[in-house]
Amino acid sequence: MPAVQSGRFRAIRAIGALILREMSTTYGRSPGGYFWAVAEPAAGIALLSFAFSLAIRAPSLGNNFALFYATGYLPFMLYFDVARRVSMSIAFSRPLLMYPPVTYIDALVARWLINTLTHLLVFVIVIMGLWMFYDLQFILDHSAIARSLIMASGLALGIGVLNCFLFAMFPLWDRVWGILNRPMFLISAVIFTPEVVPEPFRGWLLLNPLVHVVGEMRRGFYPTYDAAYLSYVYVMAWIAITMALGLALLRLYRARIMSTA
């Protein structure tokens, strides 16, 4: 039992050290630091709101463009950014992984945890800013909002862990993945709702788990939106399969990955 507790303590210390390193290198070296973590999504939402308000009279839900795009953009960026950072965990922490107390699991958990917490903070700040700026009257489903954020974070971890192995073993996959992800913003229902897409394209669209994540977020902000297409089981299956496969492959090829690091 003391050995188990000692191992857990070492893991916590390693994760804490990696988190501090992530904070200092990612947000501590650029002018503004965490300011840009909030400013970038706020600017993206403002640009979407301005552009589409010129083309259409009202968003697909409600009458506030900024809120509609925020409920799609914020969970999408949580997934996209966290998955990207988790995917680079081994490359980012490569020098520290040479020390026995630090494992690749510590690196994965540290990057996932600090970046997820950062995006949750950004989410709260942006939504509060919209509430105050537009004097919005919310009827929130807090459980739906929480589920959406959990699914986005879990999906980011699962995809990130699997890509962490693929990036380490097949460097070309980094470029391929970047190309495959370019249309993701357009096919994740960020700027529209799936109901406006005709069949059979709607069925194809729903194969993207992010559509379900965004739909759940909008259920949390729009009481009349039922998102009948939403499937928690489908999203959780994506999370479980990608995470299990990624962890299994990392464990199986750990020695080879570290020898080429």
PDB file of N, CA, C and O in Angstrom, residues 123 139-152 212-223 230 232:
ATOM      1  N   PHE A 123     -14.904  29.706 -21.990  1.00  0.00           N
ATOM      2  CA  PHE A 123     -16.348  29.541 -22.204  1.00  0.00           C
ATOM      3  C   PHE A 123     -17.140  30.419 -21.238  1.00  0.00           C
ATOM      4  O   PHE A 123     -18.050  31.148 -21.648  1.00  0.00           O
ATOM      5  N   ILE A 139     -32.554  31.034 -20.261  1.00  0.00           N
ATOM      6  CA  ILE A 139     -33.216  29.933 -19.547  1.00  0.00           C
ATOM      7  C   ILE A 139     -32.340  28.717 -19.819  1.00  0.00           C
ATOM      8  O   ILE A 139     -32.495  28.027 -20.826  1.00  0.00           O
ATOM      9  N   LEU A 140     -31.400  28.484 -18.938  1.00  0.00           N
ATOM     10  CA  LEU A 140     -30.341  27.520 -19.195  1.00  0.00           C
ATOM     11  C   LEU A 140     -30.682  26.131 -18.672  1.00  0.00           C
ATOM     12  O   LEU A 140     -31.287  25.980 -17.617  1.00  0.00           O
ATOM     13  N   ASP A 141     -30.259  25.137 -19.441  1.00  0.00           N
ATOM     14  CA  ASP A 141     -30.263  23.755 -18.978  1.00  0.00           C
ATOM     15  C   ASP A 141     -28.808  23.424 -18.647  1.00  0.00           C
ATOM     16  O   ASP A 141     -28.032  23.031 -19.511  1.00  0.00           O
ATOM     17  N   HIS A 142     -28.450  23.615 -17.379  1.00  0.00           N
ATOM     18  CA  HIS A 142     -27.054  23.475 -16.977  1.00  0.00           C
ATOM     19  C   HIS A 142     -26.530  22.059 -17.214  1.00  0.00           C
ATOM     20  O   HIS A 142     -25.354  21.873 -17.538  1.00  0.00           O
ATOM     21  N   SER A 143     -27.385  21.065 -17.050  1.00  0.00           N
ATOM     22  CA  SER A 143     -26.936  19.683 -17.253  1.00  0.00           C
ATOM     23  C   SER A 143     -26.588  19.433 -18.716  1.00  0.00           C
ATOM     24  O   SER A 143     -25.618  18.737 -19.021  1.00  0.00           O
ATOM     25  N   ALA A 144     -27.359  19.991 -19.631  1.00  0.00           N
ATOM     26  CA  ALA A 144     -27.065  19.826 -21.059  1.00  0.00           C
ATOM     27  C   ALA A 144     -25.754  20.526 -21.422  1.00  0.00           C
ATOM     28  O   ALA A 144     -24.944  19.988 -22.193  1.00  0.00           O
ATOM     29  N   ILE A 145     -25.541  21.716 -20.880  1.00  0.00           N
ATOM     30  CA  ILE A 145     -24.289  22.440 -21.137  1.00  0.00           C
ATOM     31  C   ILE A 145     -23.106  21.642 -20.610  1.00  0.00           C
ATOM     32  O   ILE A 145     -22.083  21.496 -21.289  1.00  0.00           O
ATOM     33  N   ALA A 146     -23.245  21.113 -19.395  1.00  0.00           N
ATOM     34  CA  ALA A 146     -22.165  20.325 -18.798  1.00  0.00           C
ATOM     35  C   ALA A 146     -21.888  19.069 -19.626  1.00  0.00           C
ATOM     36  O   ALA A 146     -20.732  18.711 -19.865  1.00  0.00           O
ATOM     37  N   ARG A 147     -22.948  18.408 -20.080  1.00  0.00           N
ATOM     38  CA  ARG A 147     -22.750  17.199 -20.891  1.00  0.00           C
ATOM     39  C   ARG A 147     -22.020  17.520 -22.190  1.00  0.00           C
ATOM     40  O   ARG A 147     -21.154  16.764 -22.636  1.00  0.00           O
ATOM     41  N   SER A 148     -22.369  18.637 -22.821  1.00  0.00           N
ATOM     42  CA  SER A 148     -21.708  19.022 -24.059  1.00  0.00           C
ATOM     43  C   SER A 148     -20.221  19.267 -23.832  1.00  0.00           C
ATOM     44  O   SER A 148     -19.375  18.801 -24.613  1.00  0.00           O
ATOM     45  N   LEU A 149     -19.893  19.988 -22.775  1.00  0.00           N
ATOM     46  CA  LEU A 149     -18.490  20.276 -22.479  1.00  0.00           C
ATOM     47  C   LEU A 149     -17.726  18.996 -22.138  1.00  0.00           C
ATOM     48  O   LEU A 149     -16.570  18.824 -22.546  1.00  0.00           O
ATOM     49  N   ILE A 150     -18.368  18.102 -21.399  1.00  0.00           N
ATOM     50  CA  ILE A 150     -17.722  16.827 -21.059  1.00  0.00           C
ATOM     51  C   ILE A 150     -17.489  15.997 -22.312  1.00  0.00           C
ATOM     52  O   ILE A 150     -16.413  15.406 -22.491  1.00  0.00           O
ATOM     53  N   MET A 151     -18.484  15.951 -23.203  1.00  0.00           N
ATOM     54  CA  MET A 151     -18.324  15.184 -24.439  1.00  0.00           C
ATOM     55  C   MET A 151     -17.231  15.789 -25.316  1.00  0.00           C
ATOM     56  O   MET A 151     -16.430  15.053 -25.906  1.00  0.00           O
ATOM     57  N   ALA A 152     -17.191  17.112 -25.423  1.00  0.00           N
ATOM     58  CA  ALA A 152     -16.161  17.768 -26.231  1.00  0.00           C
ATOM     59  C   ALA A 152     -14.771  17.473 -25.677  1.00  0.00           C
ATOM     60  O   ALA A 152     -13.840  17.157 -26.424  1.00  0.00           O
ATOM     61  N   HIS A 212     -23.240  16.230 -32.648  1.00  0.00           N
ATOM     62  CA  HIS A 212     -23.996  15.877 -31.450  1.00  0.00           C
ATOM     63  C   HIS A 212     -23.553  16.730 -30.262  1.00  0.00           C
ATOM     64  O   HIS A 212     -24.369  17.121 -29.428  1.00  0.00           O
ATOM     65  N   VAL A 213     -22.251  16.999 -30.186  1.00  0.00           N
ATOM     66  CA  VAL A 213     -21.720  17.845 -29.107  1.00  0.00           C
ATOM     67  C   VAL A 213     -22.303  19.249 -29.200  1.00  0.00           C
ATOM     68  O   VAL A 213     -22.773  19.813 -28.203  1.00  0.00           O
ATOM     69  N   VAL A 214     -22.284  19.814 -30.400  1.00  0.00           N
ATOM     70  CA  VAL A 214     -22.821  21.164 -30.605  1.00  0.00           C
ATOM     71  C   VAL A 214     -24.334  21.184 -30.371  1.00  0.00           C
ATOM     72  O   VAL A 214     -24.872  22.120 -29.761  1.00  0.00           O
ATOM     73  N   GLY A 215     -25.020  20.140 -30.834  1.00  0.00           N
ATOM     74  CA  GLY A 215     -26.469  20.069 -30.621  1.00  0.00           C
ATOM     75  C   GLY A 215     -26.830  20.052 -29.151  1.00  0.00           C
ATOM     76  O   GLY A 215     -27.797  20.702 -28.722  1.00  0.00           O
ATOM     77  N   GLU A 216     -26.058  19.329 -28.347  1.00  0.00           N
ATOM     78  CA  GLU A 216     -26.322  19.295 -26.906  1.00  0.00           C
ATOM     79  C   GLU A 216     -26.074  20.655 -26.269  1.00  0.00           C
ATOM     80  O   GLU A 216     -26.822  21.078 -25.376  1.00  0.00           O
ATOM     81  N   MET A 217     -25.047  21.350 -26.721  1.00  0.00           N
ATOM     82  CA  MET A 217     -24.791  22.693 -26.190  1.00  0.00           C
ATOM     83  C   MET A 217     -25.966  23.621 -26.500  1.00  0.00           C
ATOM     84  O   MET A 217     -26.409  24.397 -25.633  1.00  0.00           O
ATOM     85  N   ARG A 218     -26.487  23.539 -27.707  1.00  0.00           N
ATOM     86  CA  ARG A 218     -27.595  24.426 -28.068  1.00  0.00           C
ATOM     87  C   ARG A 218     -28.877  24.050 -27.344  1.00  0.00           C
ATOM     88  O   ARG A 218     -29.710  24.905 -27.064  1.00  0.00           O
ATOM     89  N   ARG A 219     -29.040  22.780 -27.004  1.00  0.00           N
ATOM     90  CA  ARG A 219     -30.172  22.385 -26.154  1.00  0.00           C
ATOM     91  C   ARG A 219     -30.082  23.074 -24.805  1.00  0.00           C
ATOM     92  O   ARG A 219     -31.103  23.389 -24.184  1.00  0.00           O
ATOM     93  N   GLY A 220     -28.871  23.312 -24.340  1.00  0.00           N
ATOM     94  CA  GLY A 220     -28.687  23.948 -23.048  1.00  0.00           C
ATOM     95  C   GLY A 220     -29.045  25.419 -23.028  1.00  0.00           C
ATOM     96  O   GLY A 220     -29.355  25.969 -21.975  1.00  0.00           O
ATOM     97  N   PHE A 221     -29.009  26.067 -24.202  1.00  0.00           N
ATOM     98  CA  PHE A 221     -29.286  27.498 -24.273  1.00  0.00           C
ATOM     99  C   PHE A 221     -30.639  27.833 -24.887  1.00  0.00           C
ATOM    100  O   PHE A 221     -31.159  28.935 -24.679  1.00  0.00           O
ATOM    101  N   TYR A 222     -31.208  26.904 -25.657  1.00  0.00           N
ATOM    102  CA  TYR A 222     -32.482  27.157 -26.332  1.00  0.00           C
ATOM    103  C   TYR A 222     -33.502  26.121 -25.866  1.00  0.00           C
ATOM    104  O   TYR A 222     -33.484  24.974 -26.343  1.00  0.00           O
ATOM    105  N   PRO A 223     -34.387  26.472 -24.946  1.00  0.00           N
ATOM    106  CA  PRO A 223     -35.324  25.498 -24.361  1.00  0.00           C
ATOM    107  C   PRO A 223     -36.230  24.825 -25.381  1.00  0.00           C
ATOM    108  O   PRO A 223     -36.680  23.702 -25.161  1.00  0.00           O
ATOM    109  N   LEU A 230     -29.781  13.768 -31.604  1.00  0.00           N
ATOM    110  CA  LEU A 230     -28.634  13.628 -30.702  1.00  0.00           C
ATOM    111  C   LEU A 230     -28.532  12.219 -30.123  1.00  0.00           C
ATOM    112  O   LEU A 230     -29.531  11.646 -29.689  1.00  0.00           O
ATOM    113  N   TYR A 232     -26.120  10.271 -27.291  1.00  0.00           N
ATOM    114  CA  TYR A 232     -25.015  10.231 -26.321  1.00  0.00           C
ATOM    115  C   TYR A 232     -24.190   8.967 -26.501  1.00  0.00           C
ATOM    116  O   TYR A 232     -22.962   8.985 -26.376  1.00  0.00           O
TER     117      TYR A 232
END
